[in-house]
Amino acid sequence: MIPLDDRGLLLGDGLFETVLARAGDLVALEAHLERMGAGCAVLGLPAPDPAAAEALMRQALAGAGLQASRAAVRLTLTAGSGGRGLDRPADPAPRLFATAAASQLPTTPARLVTSSIRRNADSPASRLKTLAYLDNVLARREAAQAGADEALMLNTRGEVAGAAAANIFWIQGEALFTPALECGVLAGIARAQVMARAEALGVQTIRVRAQPEELARAQAVFLTNSLIGVRAVSVLDGAAFAPSPLAEQLAEAMA
Amino acid sequence: MIPLDDRGLLLGDGLFETVLARAGDLVALEAHLERMGAGCAVLGLPAPDPAAAEALMRQALAGAGLQASRAAVRLTLTAGSGGRGLDRPADPAPRLFATAAASQLPTTPARLVTSSIRRNADSPASRLKTLAYLDNVLARREAAQAGADEALMLNTRGEVAGAAAANIFWIQGEALFTPALECGVLAGIARAQVMARAEALGVQTIRVRAQPEELARAQAVFLTNSLIGVRAVSVLDGAAFAPSPLAEQLAEAMA
């Protein structure tokens, strides 16, 4: 339970990570904790102690009886308790907690629609997993109402940013493309893993500032995040994409 | 206390109102509850029951021993408990709570600096008081680090939007100006009161999409919100503004 004066609750002042657990193995835990620490530096908060964070996550897994399962473990850091208003106390004491839930791989490719809500490329929060995630919630809600699985979000400059809860890649010719971080994109851990795996297969990933037309012209499109690994996109705004041998290879490598 | 699966806590999925209490009188309560209801409609959440909301706010005032004081009463609505991920449960059950704290009028004019963080004019959240308020927290933090009291926020199109926790007005010639709601601006209750009071004094308020240069050229600038009423701005990015008889008149009418 969290007190009513928590700044994460009141203002979205905090960060989270979602880590895949496979039979008790917290996948890429170090990268997740490093990213949370880097986010804390941007927000001006002390980073959590990695050992304490891991202990909380293992407790959450055990508490949910998911040590032997495929599970999502969410680590949440709030800026802690504070007084009224926007200003943090002089010496903020972050609050850290973890929760765990079963997580299955999706069995179908994703159908996407472009959201009317854009990612704010003029805020550092657009490159972090913050507790102020309402735009993503609303974009996903819009997608669901349109019968889609996920929302494609452009940024406020009209460039491709990503999906509401995933990074996006597309294949064109011999190359793989993904939006540059400056587009208002989370430095996804699965994104980095996919780029490394593609490189091992001899495929360059070009980080770009791309207009949505470039995505629409792609041969194949896929999403990545820590829980789903690689998920093919079958449809974007009604236009279909073919399955891609490269995307399937990357999906298998990440599964 | 709030459970760990609350979507307001985890995702900023919710809204708040900050109401001024003067010796137990909840100022403009009806307007605040109406605005929260309208925000719920945008977010797709059921609106709170006004009587229940008022009861919670009065309890919070009494609990803090502030029935006879000048106080800020914050009403917070979260999207309630939910499962993992962005998607709300089919039938969300919002959670409502109130807190109260003493609130003094500032005794000095505000010094502003322009924030590097912009308001996302391409999200409905920019026109609401949502629990995803981190951009405002970071903008205020930036201002404080620059020795200022408040942050001027432009929107992602580079237009004047407002301050991190206030609407902004400026005086030029015979007219009063304030950013149009489409600039990514909260429909402030003090903003509306000031416009009505100015009209009674024979002064039109022109709602504009303005570049920051227009603000810099103004004769006077002031901020409004429910707690401070009207607060003059003395300095913006190092450039000073003169006190304004109109701003003082409006401040007195709102005090």
Short mmCIF file of C-alpha atoms in Angstrom, two decimals, chain A residues 1 10 34-35 44 69 78 81 99 113-114 123 138 140 152 160 169 190 208 222 243:
data_model
loop_
_atom_site.label_atom_id
_atom_site.label_comp_id
_atom_site.label_asym_id
_atom_site.label_seq_id
_atom_site.Cartn_x
_atom_site.Cartn_y
_atom_site.Cartn_z
CA MET A 1 0.00 0.00 0.00
CA LEU A 10 -0.19 12.41 -7.27
CA GLU A 34 20.93 0.59 -15.35
CA ARG A 35 18.22 2.23 -17.43
CA GLY A 44 16.95 14.30 -10.36
CA SER A 69 6.48 -19.39 -14.92
CA THR A 78 8.24 6.89 -7.09
CA SER A 81 6.25 11.33 -0.15
CA THR A 99 4.63 -6.57 -8.62
CA VAL A 113 -3.69 2.09 -36.15
CA THR A 114 -2.05 5.49 -35.98
CA SER A 123 10.16 16.42 -23.08
CA LEU A 138 -5.10 6.89 -24.17
CA ARG A 140 -3.90 2.24 -26.68
CA LEU A 152 1.36 3.68 -33.69
CA VAL A 160 7.38 7.87 -36.40
CA PHE A 169 11.21 -1.56 -36.57
CA ALA A 190 14.59 -5.53 -26.56
CA VAL A 208 16.20 7.41 -38.46
CA PHE A 222 7.55 -5.46 -36.22
CA PRO A 243 5.47 -11.90 -43.03
#
